[in-house]
Amino acid sequence: MSIIDLKMFLRDLKSIVNIESYSYDPQGKAQVINFLREKFHALNWHIEEYPLDSSVGSALVCMNRKVDAFDVLLSGHMDTVFKIGTTKTRPFSEDGKRAYGPGVCDMKQGLIQAYHVCRLLTENNEIGEGNICVIFNPDEEISSIYSRPLLEKLAAKSRYAIILEPARANGNLVNERKGVGKYILEFFGKEAHAAVNPEAGANAINACIETCQMLLAQVKPEKGNMLNIGTIEGGTTPNTVPAYAKIQIDCRFISALESERLDALIQNLHGKITKQGVRIGVAGGITRPPWAKTKNGLAFCAEVDQIKQRLGIQADWASTGGASDGNFFAALGVPTIDGMGIVGGRQHSPEEYLEIDSIIPRTTLLYETVKFCLSK
């Protein structure tokens, strides 16, 4: 017998997918909050809304009772990468095998999954003296720049944390993620005629190229690092010494030591004047700390492995370069698992999908995992 009503789950999923919730659409996320508030209010849970910034809106926190410490924190983000108007041209749909729509996988499914598990635990009186906290934040797709303090505050009060990002397309869960650093480097030189008096100028693009070469030489892939120079701009005409250049850099790293080394390397460039007289400006920094495997984290994984085996679910553990809010929790030492949502794929694209036949088994896995957290 199924622990949830699949038709009800899909009906809720359709409703929330068809609510626009682009990261910079606070009005859309206010509608998502109203939808979720109504659901959890019906369970008689304690509900708090936290206004964060006018550009993104609020976070919603739901607890089975108002307390200051939790057995488990469930985390899901309300925002998607899809601009306003996408649901009008591409609303929720399903074909019996897969469900489609903006954010259906990343991660509207996790919001509905969290509610249905909490509803089941509440209706079955299985929470007992345990304490569950669920946070729905509005800005994960933009690095949780406004909700991070609240996320970390709640995680620090929790014994376990579960991130409801979708399972990998092959069904795997996640127990390690690289940290992220994002930087903008600007180079300020001086214009001059490139053929008549180049010595009167200071070539910003040359300084940019030399800096890029230096940075790339400092990357250590064998230690799990990556540095990608993703955009570059500058210059005016081929016969003018360029006075300005700009690059954007994305760094990934698996160890705290390497993240600190690369961050210091880049930050120390700020204000530097090259031999050619080009000044360098640096903005940005580490946006998510690395999530490395720990003894307590692996012990949590082992408990989930036992639950998977009991349920007959085949899924391994994956390490990924993509980051999530789980990075914040794991960096605080909280045993954390990720990818506990429904199986899906092609996130951030028009082909994004969710495997319908994975809804019941993966929701059952989450349900049993939360029960484990409550029992410890």
mmCIF file of N, CA, C and O in Angstrom, residues 285-342:
data_model
loop_
_atom_site.group_PDB
_atom_site.id
_atom_site.type_symbol
_atom_site.label_atom_id
_atom_site.label_comp_id
_atom_site.label_asym_id
_atom_site.label_seq_id
_atom_site.Cartn_x
_atom_site.Cartn_y
_atom_site.Cartn_z
ATOM 1 N N GLY A 285 33.921 36.745 -3.952
ATOM 2 C CA GLY A 285 34.535 35.904 -2.935
ATOM 3 C C GLY A 285 33.904 34.537 -2.926
ATOM 4 O O GLY A 285 33.220 34.131 -3.876
ATOM 5 N N ILE A 286 34.097 33.821 -1.850
ATOM 6 C CA ILE A 286 33.538 32.475 -1.708
ATOM 7 C C ILE A 286 32.049 32.603 -1.390
ATOM 8 O O ILE A 286 31.668 33.224 -0.393
ATOM 9 N N THR A 287 31.220 32.024 -2.228
ATOM 10 C CA THR A 287 29.772 32.103 -2.029
ATOM 11 C C THR A 287 29.217 30.872 -1.329
ATOM 12 O O THR A 287 28.170 30.946 -0.681
ATOM 13 N N ARG A 288 29.891 29.740 -1.460
ATOM 14 C CA ARG A 288 29.493 28.526 -0.736
ATOM 15 C C ARG A 288 30.747 27.778 -0.312
ATOM 16 O O ARG A 288 31.625 27.524 -1.139
ATOM 17 N N PRO A 289 30.839 27.410 0.960
ATOM 18 C CA PRO A 289 32.007 26.663 1.413
ATOM 19 C C PRO A 289 31.980 25.245 0.855
ATOM 20 O O PRO A 289 30.920 24.732 0.486
ATOM 21 N N PRO A 290 33.131 24.591 0.782
ATOM 22 C CA PRO A 290 33.134 23.201 0.309
ATOM 23 C C PRO A 290 32.451 22.274 1.302
ATOM 24 O O PRO A 290 32.491 22.503 2.510
ATOM 25 N N TRP A 291 31.820 21.250 0.772
ATOM 26 C CA TRP A 291 31.188 20.214 1.585
ATOM 27 C C TRP A 291 31.989 18.930 1.366
ATOM 28 O O TRP A 291 31.869 18.271 0.348
ATOM 29 N N ALA A 292 32.844 18.632 2.320
ATOM 30 C CA ALA A 292 33.668 17.426 2.254
ATOM 31 C C ALA A 292 33.062 16.339 3.144
ATOM 32 O O ALA A 292 32.324 16.624 4.093
ATOM 33 N N LYS A 293 33.352 15.112 2.831
ATOM 34 C CA LYS A 293 32.835 13.996 3.618
ATOM 35 C C LYS A 293 33.433 14.013 5.026
ATOM 36 O O LYS A 293 34.608 14.307 5.205
ATOM 37 N N THR A 294 32.591 13.708 6.004
ATOM 38 C CA THR A 294 33.032 13.642 7.399
ATOM 39 C C THR A 294 32.571 12.325 8.014
ATOM 40 O O THR A 294 31.706 11.626 7.467
ATOM 41 N N LYS A 295 33.135 11.995 9.160
ATOM 42 C CA LYS A 295 32.770 10.759 9.849
ATOM 43 C C LYS A 295 31.284 10.735 10.196
ATOM 44 O O LYS A 295 30.585 9.749 9.942
ATOM 45 N N ASN A 296 30.788 11.838 10.761
ATOM 46 C CA ASN A 296 29.374 11.896 11.138
ATOM 47 C C ASN A 296 28.468 11.900 9.904
ATOM 48 O O ASN A 296 27.387 11.296 9.908
ATOM 49 N N GLY A 297 28.917 12.582 8.848
ATOM 50 C CA GLY A 297 28.131 12.596 7.622
ATOM 51 C C GLY A 297 28.025 11.220 6.996
ATOM 52 O O GLY A 297 26.953 10.807 6.534
ATOM 53 N N LEU A 298 29.135 10.493 6.975
ATOM 54 C CA LEU A 298 29.135 9.147 6.404
ATOM 55 C C LEU A 298 28.318 8.182 7.257
ATOM 56 O O LEU A 298 27.713 7.240 6.732
ATOM 57 N N ALA A 299 28.300 8.415 8.578
ATOM 58 C CA ALA A 299 27.472 7.579 9.452
ATOM 59 C C ALA A 299 25.992 7.770 9.126
ATOM 60 O O ALA A 299 25.206 6.807 9.127
ATOM 61 N N PHE A 300 25.604 9.010 8.823
ATOM 62 C CA PHE A 300 24.232 9.293 8.403
ATOM 63 C C PHE A 300 23.932 8.579 7.086
ATOM 64 O O PHE A 300 22.879 7.970 6.913
ATOM 65 N N CYS A 301 24.873 8.637 6.159
ATOM 66 C CA CYS A 301 24.707 7.946 4.878
ATOM 67 C C CYS A 301 24.510 6.449 5.082
ATOM 68 O O CYS A 301 23.703 5.810 4.397
ATOM 69 N N ALA A 302 25.250 5.881 6.029
ATOM 70 C CA ALA A 302 25.148 4.449 6.291
ATOM 71 C C ALA A 302 23.754 4.082 6.794
ATOM 72 O O ALA A 302 23.211 3.017 6.440
ATOM 73 N N GLU A 303 23.170 4.950 7.616
ATOM 74 C CA GLU A 303 21.805 4.697 8.091
ATOM 75 C C GLU A 303 20.815 4.758 6.928
ATOM 76 O O GLU A 303 19.894 3.941 6.839
ATOM 77 N N VAL A 304 21.018 5.721 6.034
ATOM 78 C CA VAL A 304 20.143 5.824 4.862
ATOM 79 C C VAL A 304 20.340 4.618 3.950
ATOM 80 O O VAL A 304 19.378 4.127 3.343
ATOM 81 N N ASP A 305 21.558 4.099 3.864
ATOM 82 C CA ASP A 305 21.814 2.897 3.065
ATOM 83 C C ASP A 305 20.977 1.727 3.566
ATOM 84 O O ASP A 305 20.437 0.938 2.773
ATOM 85 N N GLN A 306 20.869 1.606 4.872
ATOM 86 C CA GLN A 306 20.061 0.525 5.443
ATOM 87 C C GLN A 306 18.588 0.704 5.099
ATOM 88 O O GLN A 306 17.878 -0.275 4.795
ATOM 89 N N ILE A 307 18.131 1.938 5.142
ATOM 90 C CA ILE A 307 16.733 2.209 4.787
ATOM 91 C C ILE A 307 16.500 1.899 3.313
ATOM 92 O O ILE A 307 15.496 1.279 2.941
ATOM 93 N N LYS A 308 17.433 2.330 2.447
ATOM 94 C CA LYS A 308 17.317 2.037 1.011
ATOM 95 C C LYS A 308 17.235 0.535 0.775
ATOM 96 O O LYS A 308 16.415 0.071 -0.034
ATOM 97 N N GLN A 309 18.095 -0.207 1.448
ATOM 98 C CA GLN A 309 18.116 -1.661 1.267
ATOM 99 C C GLN A 309 16.792 -2.276 1.700
ATOM 100 O O GLN A 309 16.249 -3.161 1.032
ATOM 101 N N ARG A 310 16.262 -1.801 2.817
ATOM 102 C CA ARG A 310 14.990 -2.323 3.315
ATOM 103 C C ARG A 310 13.845 -2.029 2.357
ATOM 104 O O ARG A 310 12.926 -2.838 2.194
ATOM 105 N N LEU A 311 13.920 -0.868 1.678
ATOM 106 C CA LEU A 311 12.862 -0.472 0.747
ATOM 107 C C LEU A 311 13.085 -1.005 -0.661
ATOM 108 O O LEU A 311 12.226 -0.838 -1.534
ATOM 109 N N GLY A 312 14.255 -1.595 -0.899
ATOM 110 C CA GLY A 312 14.557 -2.106 -2.235
ATOM 111 C C GLY A 312 14.911 -1.015 -3.230
ATOM 112 O O GLY A 312 14.712 -1.185 -4.438
ATOM 113 N N ILE A 313 15.450 0.106 -2.748
ATOM 114 C CA ILE A 313 15.823 1.220 -3.618
ATOM 115 C C ILE A 313 17.304 1.113 -3.958
ATOM 116 O O ILE A 313 18.156 1.042 -3.068
ATOM 117 N N GLN A 314 17.604 1.101 -5.240
ATOM 118 C CA GLN A 314 18.985 1.044 -5.710
ATOM 119 C C GLN A 314 19.470 2.465 -5.976
ATOM 120 O O GLN A 314 18.985 3.139 -6.876
ATOM 121 N N ALA A 315 20.427 2.911 -5.178
ATOM 122 C CA ALA A 315 20.971 4.263 -5.360
ATOM 123 C C ALA A 315 22.310 4.347 -4.648
ATOM 124 O O ALA A 315 22.447 3.890 -3.512
ATOM 125 N N ASP A 316 23.293 4.898 -5.323
ATOM 126 C CA ASP A 316 24.612 5.108 -4.735
ATOM 127 C C ASP A 316 24.747 6.565 -4.301
ATOM 128 O O ASP A 316 23.821 7.358 -4.433
ATOM 129 N N TRP A 317 25.949 6.886 -3.807
ATOM 130 C CA TRP A 317 26.239 8.249 -3.375
ATOM 131 C C TRP A 317 27.140 8.923 -4.389
ATOM 132 O O TRP A 317 28.071 8.320 -4.899
ATOM 133 N N ALA A 318 26.865 10.187 -4.671
ATOM 134 C CA ALA A 318 27.621 10.921 -5.679
ATOM 135 C C ALA A 318 28.289 12.144 -5.070
ATOM 136 O O ALA A 318 27.800 12.738 -4.104
ATOM 137 N N SER A 319 29.425 12.500 -5.643
ATOM 138 C CA SER A 319 30.096 13.760 -5.363
ATOM 139 C C SER A 319 29.949 14.630 -6.599
ATOM 140 O O SER A 319 30.119 14.152 -7.717
ATOM 141 N N THR A 320 29.625 15.891 -6.407
ATOM 142 C CA THR A 320 29.358 16.744 -7.564
ATOM 143 C C THR A 320 29.998 18.114 -7.412
ATOM 144 O O THR A 320 30.223 18.590 -6.286
ATOM 145 N N GLY A 321 30.280 18.731 -8.549
ATOM 146 C CA GLY A 321 30.840 20.071 -8.552
ATOM 147 C C GLY A 321 29.805 21.147 -8.324
ATOM 148 O O GLY A 321 30.131 22.275 -7.970
ATOM 149 N N GLY A 322 28.529 20.812 -8.532
ATOM 150 C CA GLY A 322 27.457 21.768 -8.291
ATOM 151 C C GLY A 322 27.206 21.936 -6.804
ATOM 152 O O GLY A 322 27.314 20.975 -6.033
ATOM 153 N N ALA A 323 26.882 23.139 -6.377
ATOM 154 C CA ALA A 323 26.684 23.428 -4.958
ATOM 155 C C ALA A 323 25.206 23.550 -4.629
ATOM 156 O O ALA A 323 24.353 23.689 -5.508
ATOM 157 N N SER A 324 24.898 23.490 -3.333
ATOM 158 C CA SER A 324 23.525 23.672 -2.848
ATOM 159 C C SER A 324 23.597 24.267 -1.452
ATOM 160 O O SER A 324 24.685 24.515 -0.914
ATOM 161 N N ASP A 325 22.441 24.461 -0.838
ATOM 162 C CA ASP A 325 22.433 24.954 0.536
ATOM 163 C C ASP A 325 23.006 23.923 1.503
ATOM 164 O O ASP A 325 23.353 24.263 2.640
ATOM 165 N N GLY A 326 23.114 22.689 1.063
ATOM 166 C CA GLY A 326 23.753 21.668 1.883
ATOM 167 C C GLY A 326 25.200 22.007 2.206
ATOM 168 O O GLY A 326 25.732 21.581 3.244
ATOM 169 N N ASN A 327 25.859 22.773 1.326
ATOM 170 C CA ASN A 327 27.229 23.205 1.607
ATOM 171 C C ASN A 327 27.309 23.979 2.918
ATOM 172 O O ASN A 327 28.246 23.807 3.707
ATOM 173 N N PHE A 328 26.323 24.861 3.157
ATOM 174 C CA PHE A 328 26.324 25.652 4.388
ATOM 175 C C PHE A 328 26.176 24.754 5.612
ATOM 176 O O PHE A 328 26.860 24.931 6.619
ATOM 177 N N PHE A 329 25.273 23.793 5.517
ATOM 178 C CA PHE A 329 24.982 22.939 6.668
ATOM 179 C C PHE A 329 26.160 22.033 6.995
ATOM 180 O O PHE A 329 26.556 21.891 8.155
ATOM 181 N N ALA A 330 26.707 21.385 5.964
ATOM 182 C CA ALA A 330 27.827 20.470 6.177
ATOM 183 C C ALA A 330 29.044 21.212 6.716
ATOM 184 O O ALA A 330 29.791 20.675 7.548
ATOM 185 N N ALA A 331 29.263 22.456 6.266
ATOM 186 C CA ALA A 331 30.402 23.237 6.742
ATOM 187 C C ALA A 331 30.293 23.556 8.224
ATOM 188 O O ALA A 331 31.305 23.807 8.889
ATOM 189 N N LEU A 332 29.071 23.518 8.755
ATOM 190 C CA LEU A 332 28.855 23.742 10.187
ATOM 191 C C LEU A 332 29.026 22.456 10.996
ATOM 192 O O LEU A 332 28.902 22.478 12.224
ATOM 193 N N GLY A 333 29.283 21.350 10.307
ATOM 194 C CA GLY A 333 29.459 20.077 10.997
ATOM 195 C C GLY A 333 28.174 19.295 11.184
ATOM 196 O O GLY A 333 28.162 18.277 11.885
ATOM 197 N N VAL A 334 27.077 19.743 10.565
ATOM 198 C CA VAL A 334 25.797 19.043 10.681
ATOM 199 C C VAL A 334 25.776 17.874 9.689
ATOM 200 O O VAL A 334 26.023 18.085 8.498
ATOM 201 N N PRO A 335 25.504 16.645 10.142
ATOM 202 C CA PRO A 335 25.382 15.523 9.195
ATOM 203 C C PRO A 335 24.295 15.822 8.173
ATOM 204 O O PRO A 335 23.138 16.037 8.527
ATOM 205 N N THR A 336 24.688 15.847 6.909
ATOM 206 C CA THR A 336 23.807 16.335 5.843
ATOM 207 C C THR A 336 23.779 15.368 4.678
ATOM 208 O O THR A 336 24.808 14.803 4.312
ATOM 209 N N ILE A 337 22.603 15.171 4.113
ATOM 210 C CA ILE A 337 22.479 14.422 2.861
ATOM 211 C C ILE A 337 21.653 15.254 1.886
ATOM 212 O O ILE A 337 20.816 16.055 2.279
ATOM 213 N N ASP A 338 21.923 15.029 0.606
ATOM 214 C CA ASP A 338 21.320 15.856 -0.438
ATOM 215 C C ASP A 338 20.814 14.936 -1.547
ATOM 216 O O ASP A 338 21.112 13.741 -1.579
ATOM 217 N N GLY A 339 20.033 15.527 -2.441
ATOM 218 C CA GLY A 339 19.475 14.727 -3.522
ATOM 219 C C GLY A 339 18.405 13.776 -3.032
ATOM 220 O O GLY A 339 18.150 12.746 -3.651
ATOM 221 N N MET A 340 17.740 14.142 -1.925
ATOM 222 C CA MET A 340 16.707 13.269 -1.358
ATOM 223 C C MET A 340 15.347 13.500 -1.989
ATOM 224 O O MET A 340 14.337 12.968 -1.533
ATOM 225 N N GLY A 341 15.314 14.300 -3.046
ATOM 226 C CA GLY A 341 14.065 14.543 -3.740
ATOM 227 C C GLY A 341 13.753 13.444 -4.742
ATOM 228 O O GLY A 341 14.348 12.366 -4.743
ATOM 229 N N ILE A 342 12.811 13.740 -5.626
ATOM 230 C CA ILE A 342 12.380 12.788 -6.642
ATOM 231 C C ILE A 342 13.425 12.735 -7.763
ATOM 232 O O ILE A 342 14.152 13.686 -8.005
#
